[in-house]
XYZ file of C-alpha atoms in Angstrom:
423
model
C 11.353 -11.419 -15.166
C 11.361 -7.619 -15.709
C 7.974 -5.846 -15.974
C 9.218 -4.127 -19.351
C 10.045 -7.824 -20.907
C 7.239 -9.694 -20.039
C 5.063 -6.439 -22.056
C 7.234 -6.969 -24.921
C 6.722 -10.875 -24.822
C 3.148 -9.922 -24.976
C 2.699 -7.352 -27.380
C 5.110 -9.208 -29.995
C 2.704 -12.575 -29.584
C -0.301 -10.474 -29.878
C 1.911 -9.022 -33.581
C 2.491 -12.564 -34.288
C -1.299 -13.735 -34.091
C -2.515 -10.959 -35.729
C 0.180 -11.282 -38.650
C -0.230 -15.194 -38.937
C -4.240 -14.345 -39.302
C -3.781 -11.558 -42.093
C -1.180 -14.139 -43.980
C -3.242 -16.646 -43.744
C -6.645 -14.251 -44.901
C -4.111 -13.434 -47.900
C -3.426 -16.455 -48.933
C -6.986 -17.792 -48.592
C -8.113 -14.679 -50.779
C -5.222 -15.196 -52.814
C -6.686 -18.875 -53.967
C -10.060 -17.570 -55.224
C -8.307 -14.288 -57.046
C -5.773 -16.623 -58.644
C -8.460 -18.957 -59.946
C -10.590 -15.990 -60.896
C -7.824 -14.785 -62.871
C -6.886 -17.888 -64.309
C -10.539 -17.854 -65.789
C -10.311 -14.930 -67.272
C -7.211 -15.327 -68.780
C -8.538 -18.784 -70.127
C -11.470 -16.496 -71.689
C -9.150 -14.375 -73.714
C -7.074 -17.862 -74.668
C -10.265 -19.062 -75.931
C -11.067 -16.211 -78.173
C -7.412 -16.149 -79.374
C -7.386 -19.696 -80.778
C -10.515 -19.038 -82.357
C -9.259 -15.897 -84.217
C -6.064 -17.582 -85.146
C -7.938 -20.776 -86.453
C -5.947 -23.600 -88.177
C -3.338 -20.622 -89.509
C 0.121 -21.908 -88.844
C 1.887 -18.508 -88.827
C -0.507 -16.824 -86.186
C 0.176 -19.920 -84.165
C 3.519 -19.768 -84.496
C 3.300 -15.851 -83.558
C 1.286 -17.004 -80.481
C 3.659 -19.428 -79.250
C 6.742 -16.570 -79.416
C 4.234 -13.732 -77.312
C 4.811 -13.668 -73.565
C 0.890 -13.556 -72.577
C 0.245 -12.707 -68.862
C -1.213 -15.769 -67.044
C -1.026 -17.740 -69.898
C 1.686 -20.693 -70.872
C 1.449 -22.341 -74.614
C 3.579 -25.247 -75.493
C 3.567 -27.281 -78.729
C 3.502 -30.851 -78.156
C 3.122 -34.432 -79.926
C -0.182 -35.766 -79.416
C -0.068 -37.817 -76.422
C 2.356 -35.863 -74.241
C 1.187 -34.048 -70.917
C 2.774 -30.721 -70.276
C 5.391 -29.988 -68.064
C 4.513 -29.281 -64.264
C 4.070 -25.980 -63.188
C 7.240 -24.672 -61.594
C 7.310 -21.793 -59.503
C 10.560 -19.373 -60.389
C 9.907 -15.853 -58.369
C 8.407 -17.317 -55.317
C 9.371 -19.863 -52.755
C 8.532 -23.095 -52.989
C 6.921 -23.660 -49.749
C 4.716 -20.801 -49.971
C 3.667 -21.792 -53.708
C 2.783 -25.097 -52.430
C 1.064 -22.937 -49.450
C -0.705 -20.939 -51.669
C -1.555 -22.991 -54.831
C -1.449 -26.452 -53.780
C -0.438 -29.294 -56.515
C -4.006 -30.604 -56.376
C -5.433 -27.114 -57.918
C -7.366 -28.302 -61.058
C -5.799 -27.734 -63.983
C -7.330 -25.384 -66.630
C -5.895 -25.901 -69.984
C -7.251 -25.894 -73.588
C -6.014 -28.418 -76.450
C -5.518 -27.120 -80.416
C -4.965 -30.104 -82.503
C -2.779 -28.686 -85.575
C -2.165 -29.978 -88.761
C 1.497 -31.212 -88.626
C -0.408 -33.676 -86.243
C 0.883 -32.297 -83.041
C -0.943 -30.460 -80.172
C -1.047 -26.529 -78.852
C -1.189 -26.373 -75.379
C -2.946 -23.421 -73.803
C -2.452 -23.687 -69.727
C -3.560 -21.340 -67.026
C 0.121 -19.763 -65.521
C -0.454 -18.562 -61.549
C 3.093 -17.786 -61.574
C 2.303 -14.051 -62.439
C -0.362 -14.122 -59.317
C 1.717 -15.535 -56.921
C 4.075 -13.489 -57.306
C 1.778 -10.065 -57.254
C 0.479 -12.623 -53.332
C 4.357 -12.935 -52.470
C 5.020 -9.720 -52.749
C 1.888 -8.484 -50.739
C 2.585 -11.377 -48.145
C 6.355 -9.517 -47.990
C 4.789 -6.450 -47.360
C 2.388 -7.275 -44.457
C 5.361 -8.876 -42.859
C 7.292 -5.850 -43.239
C 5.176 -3.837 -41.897
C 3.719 -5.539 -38.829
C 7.852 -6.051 -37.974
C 7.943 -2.593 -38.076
C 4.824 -2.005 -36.305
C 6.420 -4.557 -33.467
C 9.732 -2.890 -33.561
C 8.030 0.523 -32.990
C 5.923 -0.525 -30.502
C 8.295 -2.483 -28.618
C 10.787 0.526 -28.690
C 7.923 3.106 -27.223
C 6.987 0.574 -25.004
C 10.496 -0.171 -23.425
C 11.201 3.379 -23.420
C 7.799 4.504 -22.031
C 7.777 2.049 -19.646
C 11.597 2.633 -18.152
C 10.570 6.009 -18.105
C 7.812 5.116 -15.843
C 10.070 2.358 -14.202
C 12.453 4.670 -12.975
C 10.606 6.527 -10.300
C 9.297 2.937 -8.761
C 12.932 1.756 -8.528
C 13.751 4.892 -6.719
C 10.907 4.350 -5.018
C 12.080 1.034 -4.203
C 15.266 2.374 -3.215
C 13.706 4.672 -0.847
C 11.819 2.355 1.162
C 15.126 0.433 1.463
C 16.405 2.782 3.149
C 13.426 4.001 5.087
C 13.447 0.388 6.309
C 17.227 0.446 7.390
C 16.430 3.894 9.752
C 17.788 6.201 7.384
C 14.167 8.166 7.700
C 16.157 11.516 5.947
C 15.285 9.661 2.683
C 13.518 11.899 0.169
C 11.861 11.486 -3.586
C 13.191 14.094 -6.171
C 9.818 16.358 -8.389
C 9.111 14.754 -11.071
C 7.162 15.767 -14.260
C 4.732 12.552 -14.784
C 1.730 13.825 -12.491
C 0.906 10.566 -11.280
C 4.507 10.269 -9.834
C 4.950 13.395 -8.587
C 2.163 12.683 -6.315
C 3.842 9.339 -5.564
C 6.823 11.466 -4.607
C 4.235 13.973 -2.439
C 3.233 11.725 -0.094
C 6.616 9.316 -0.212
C 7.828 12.583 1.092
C 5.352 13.227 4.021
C 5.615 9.871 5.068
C 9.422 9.902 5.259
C 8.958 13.508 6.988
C 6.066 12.057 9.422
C 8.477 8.985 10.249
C 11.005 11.306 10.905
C 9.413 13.664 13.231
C 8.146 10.317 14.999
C 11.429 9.100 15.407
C 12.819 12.483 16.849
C 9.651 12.312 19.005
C 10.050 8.791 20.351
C 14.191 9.766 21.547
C 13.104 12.982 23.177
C 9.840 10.816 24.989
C 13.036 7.852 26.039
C 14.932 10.882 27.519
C 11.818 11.655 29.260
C 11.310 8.424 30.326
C 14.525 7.499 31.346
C 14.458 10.993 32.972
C 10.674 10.613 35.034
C 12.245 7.307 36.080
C 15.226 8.639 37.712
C 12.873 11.029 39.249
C 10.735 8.522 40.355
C 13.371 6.558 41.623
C 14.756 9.506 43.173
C 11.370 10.094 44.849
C 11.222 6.543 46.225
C 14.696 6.978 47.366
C 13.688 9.969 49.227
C 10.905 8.899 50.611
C 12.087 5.596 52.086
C 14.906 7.536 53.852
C 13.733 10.800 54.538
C 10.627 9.879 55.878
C 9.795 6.150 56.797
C 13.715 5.609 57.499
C 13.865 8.479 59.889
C 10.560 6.883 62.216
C 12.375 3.654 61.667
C 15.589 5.031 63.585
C 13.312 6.544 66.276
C 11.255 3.554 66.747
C 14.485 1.158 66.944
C 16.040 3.916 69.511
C 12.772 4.276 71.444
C 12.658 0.260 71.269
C 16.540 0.328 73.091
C 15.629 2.784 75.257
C 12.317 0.640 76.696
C 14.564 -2.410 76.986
C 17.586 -0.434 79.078
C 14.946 0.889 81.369
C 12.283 -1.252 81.694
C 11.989 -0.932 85.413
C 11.510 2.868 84.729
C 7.840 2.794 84.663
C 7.632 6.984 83.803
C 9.955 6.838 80.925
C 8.192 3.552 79.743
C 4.955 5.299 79.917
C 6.314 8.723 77.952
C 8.311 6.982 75.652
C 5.346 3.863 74.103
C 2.912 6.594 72.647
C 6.386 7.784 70.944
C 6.629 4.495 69.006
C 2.759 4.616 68.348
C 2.743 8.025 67.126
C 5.729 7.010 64.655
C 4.014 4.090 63.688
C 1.310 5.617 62.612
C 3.064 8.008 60.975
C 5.024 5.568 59.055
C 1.591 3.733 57.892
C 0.635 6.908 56.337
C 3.831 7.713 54.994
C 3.330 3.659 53.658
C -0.311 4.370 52.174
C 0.729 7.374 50.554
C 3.690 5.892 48.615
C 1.315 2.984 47.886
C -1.457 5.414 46.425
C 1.412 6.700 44.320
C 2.469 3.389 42.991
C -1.381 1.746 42.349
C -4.905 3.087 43.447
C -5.508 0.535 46.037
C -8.616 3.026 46.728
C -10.548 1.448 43.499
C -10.646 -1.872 45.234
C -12.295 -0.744 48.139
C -14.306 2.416 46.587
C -15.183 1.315 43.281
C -14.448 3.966 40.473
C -17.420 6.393 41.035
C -16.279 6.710 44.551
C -12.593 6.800 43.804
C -13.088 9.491 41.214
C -15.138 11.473 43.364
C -12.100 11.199 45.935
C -9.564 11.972 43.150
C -10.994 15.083 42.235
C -11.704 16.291 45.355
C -7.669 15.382 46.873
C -6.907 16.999 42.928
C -8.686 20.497 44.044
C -7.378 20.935 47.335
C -3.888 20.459 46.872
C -4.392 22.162 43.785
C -6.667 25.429 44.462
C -8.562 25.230 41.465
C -12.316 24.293 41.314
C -13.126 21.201 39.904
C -16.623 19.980 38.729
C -17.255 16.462 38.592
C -20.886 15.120 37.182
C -21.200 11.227 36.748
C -24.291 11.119 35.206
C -24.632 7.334 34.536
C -21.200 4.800 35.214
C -21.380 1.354 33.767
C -19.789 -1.722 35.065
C -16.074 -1.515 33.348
C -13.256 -4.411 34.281
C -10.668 -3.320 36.839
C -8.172 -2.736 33.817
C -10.391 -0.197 32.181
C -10.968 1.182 35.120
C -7.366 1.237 36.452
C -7.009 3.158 32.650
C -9.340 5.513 33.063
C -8.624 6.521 36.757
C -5.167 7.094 35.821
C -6.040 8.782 32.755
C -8.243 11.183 34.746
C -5.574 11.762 37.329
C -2.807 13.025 34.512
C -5.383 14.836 33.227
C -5.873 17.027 35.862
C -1.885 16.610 36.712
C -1.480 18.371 33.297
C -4.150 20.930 34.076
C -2.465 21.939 37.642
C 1.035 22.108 35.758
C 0.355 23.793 32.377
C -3.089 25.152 32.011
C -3.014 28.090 34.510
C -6.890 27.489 35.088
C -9.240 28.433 37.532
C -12.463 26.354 36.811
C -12.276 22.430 35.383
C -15.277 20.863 34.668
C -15.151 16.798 34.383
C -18.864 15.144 32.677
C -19.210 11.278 32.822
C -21.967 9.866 30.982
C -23.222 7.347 28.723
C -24.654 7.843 25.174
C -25.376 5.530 21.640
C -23.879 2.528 23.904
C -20.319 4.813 24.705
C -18.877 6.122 27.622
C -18.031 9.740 26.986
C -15.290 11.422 29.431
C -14.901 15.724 29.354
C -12.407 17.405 30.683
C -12.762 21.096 30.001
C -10.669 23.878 31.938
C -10.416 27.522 30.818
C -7.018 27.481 31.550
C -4.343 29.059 28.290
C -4.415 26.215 26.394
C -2.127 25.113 24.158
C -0.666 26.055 20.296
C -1.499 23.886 17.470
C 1.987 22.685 16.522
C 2.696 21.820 20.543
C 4.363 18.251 20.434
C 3.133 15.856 22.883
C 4.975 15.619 26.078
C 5.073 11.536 28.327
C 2.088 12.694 29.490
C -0.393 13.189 26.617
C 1.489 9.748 25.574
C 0.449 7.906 28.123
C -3.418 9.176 27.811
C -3.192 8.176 24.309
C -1.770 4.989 25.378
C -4.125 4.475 27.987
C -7.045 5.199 25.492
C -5.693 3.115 22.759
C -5.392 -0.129 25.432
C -8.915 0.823 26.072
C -10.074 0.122 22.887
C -11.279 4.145 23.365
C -11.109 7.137 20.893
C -9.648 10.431 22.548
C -9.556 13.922 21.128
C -7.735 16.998 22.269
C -8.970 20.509 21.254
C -7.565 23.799 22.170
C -6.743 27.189 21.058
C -4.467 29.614 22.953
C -6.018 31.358 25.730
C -9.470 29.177 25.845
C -8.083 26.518 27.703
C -8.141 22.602 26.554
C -11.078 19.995 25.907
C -10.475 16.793 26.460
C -13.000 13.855 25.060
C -12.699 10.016 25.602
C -15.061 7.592 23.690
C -15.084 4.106 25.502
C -17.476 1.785 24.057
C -19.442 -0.195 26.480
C -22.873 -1.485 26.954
C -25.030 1.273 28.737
C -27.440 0.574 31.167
C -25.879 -1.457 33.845
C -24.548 1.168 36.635
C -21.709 0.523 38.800
């Protein structure tokens, strides 16, 4: 059921109590006034018969004047009056209003053709005067209802409309369509609906262009890390692979040839070494196997110093205090480290970078400063910064980039742990 109809339903009940309360107030007001008039038309009866004595032409005068709330009738003695019949007012609400069992209140002339003047109390007058005033509280609570309903339905489709388009919106937000946009609207309250509708949308949007351009990236790194594999396997550890298998044939063709046995076995062990280097280095490449052996203090000490010589640019490394961290976290945190100062030798055009590792309030706090260019406000994130956000966020950690251009970049990571245990 529609918001709109269930707030009619409600306000026309809440019209419908309150107008069955002030009917029934009136007509339990009505009772007293009625018998209060009766009374006091009964008063002014009294004083008439009195006046008018045992004269048979002022009684006969009487019984031809219409007297409000008053009803005389001549009859023989012995014979009750007629019933009181209501003409001017329903029935049902007479009977509502002034039951049958209301107490009569007559008065009884005897008069000297030896029949009897009847002087009775008439409410028809008063229920009428109630009938009319129970009419008009009607009327005017239906109108009251009819207005309010009307402002209400109108008010509230008015203030409807902007949640269906709303509605409609997020529809198609939810379908892709993240070009979806809210129209100004004058209602305040809406408009400001609209506001952030609208930066959401815009947000979503820019978030969806980012996450295509990062999947070219990806599928782009990947191809160049494929490409780099490819390379490597062939160019380098296929190459000592040929000369070992040809060395290999030429030892078993000349076996007998003890100088060209002796020249040609350091051949194979000089390109089997070189091949286990060119193995470990792919491997380093591919997973830290040095954080097994080293543990991270070690292995970051190793990292940064590899980082600054193939790099040229000074690098500081403090670890003032390094807690015991699970070889995922620290898998994390040594590669977030290493594309951190990947990012530093590529973009940041530094000479000096500083890296502080220390616990504080039960965190592990990670700096990176350089005083390389920096970077501009509005820069979007590269697969890079992704993956240190990534990285972080597996972590459980909070990191913050700051930068201006020209004063280089500071980089913060917030790892909660429990100091006090070293590594």
């Amino acid at each position: 059921m529609r918001a709109v109809v269930r707030l009619n339903l409600l306000v026309g009940a809440a019209f419908m109590v309150a107008l069955l309360l002030s009917l029934f107030g009136l007509t339990h007001q009505a009772k007293t006034d009625i018998v209060r008039e009766l009374e006091a038309g009964m008063t002014v009866a009294d004083q008439i018969l009195a006046q008018a004595g045992g004269d048979p032409a002022r009684l006969d005068a009487l019984l031809t004047t219409e007297l409000r709330h008053l009803r005389l009738v001549k009859l023989p003695a012995g014979v009750s009056p007629p019933p009181f019949e209501p003409e001017q007012v329903p029935r049902w609400f007479a009977s509502w209003t002034w039951p049958a069992d209301m107490p009569l209140i007559e008065r009884r002339q005897p008069l000297p053709d030896g029949q009897v003047l009847v002087v009775m109390a008439d409410p028809g007058d008063e229920l009428e005067e109630v009938w009319e005033s129970a009419l008009h509280v009607f009327m005017l609570f239906i109108g009251g209802a009819f207005l309010s309903i009307s402002a209400i339905t109108w008010g509230v489709t008015q203030g409807m409309r902007p949640v269906g388009q709303v509605l409609a919106a997020l529809d198609q937000i939810q379908q892709g369509h993240f070009t979806a946009r809210l129209k100004a609207y004058s209602v305040p309250e809406a408009n400001r609906l609209a506001d952030h509708f609208n930066r959401m949308a815009q947000a979503l949007e820019q978030e969806q262009a980012d996450n295509r351009r990062l999947t070219r990236e990806l599928m782009a790194l990947q191809e160049k890390e494929r490409a780099y594999l490819a390379r490597e396997l062939h160019d380098d550890l296929g190459q000592y692979l040929t000369g070992i298998r040809a060395q290999a044939y030429l030892l078993t063709q000349a076996a007998d040839n003890q100088p060209l046995v002796s020249k040609t076995a350091p051949l194979i062990v000089r390109d089997c070494e070189a091949m286990q280097q060119g193995f470990r280095r792919l491997i380093r490449s591919l997973h830290p196997v040095i954080l097994e052996h080293l543990g991270l203090e070690e292995s970051l000490r190793s990292l940064a110093e590899q980082w600054q010589q193939s790099s040229g640019v000074q690098c500081h490394l403090t670890i003032e205090q390094l807690p015991l961290l699970s070889d995922e976290t620290s898998t994390h945190l040594y590669r977030l480290l290493q594309e951190a100062l990947n990012n530093v030798a590529r973009h940041a055009r530094a000479s000096i970078v500083q890296i502080r590792i220390h616990v504080a309030h039960k965190q592990l706090k990670v700096c990176v400063d350089d005083d390389g260019v920096g970077f501009a406000a509005n820069v979007r994130p590269g697969v890079g910064l992704r993956s240190m956000h990534e990285r972080a966020r597996y972590m459980n950690a909070e990191l913050t980039l700051s930068s201006s251009a020209g004063r280089g970049v500071q980089l913060s990571v917030n790892l909660p742990v429990e100091a006090g245990v070293k590594a």
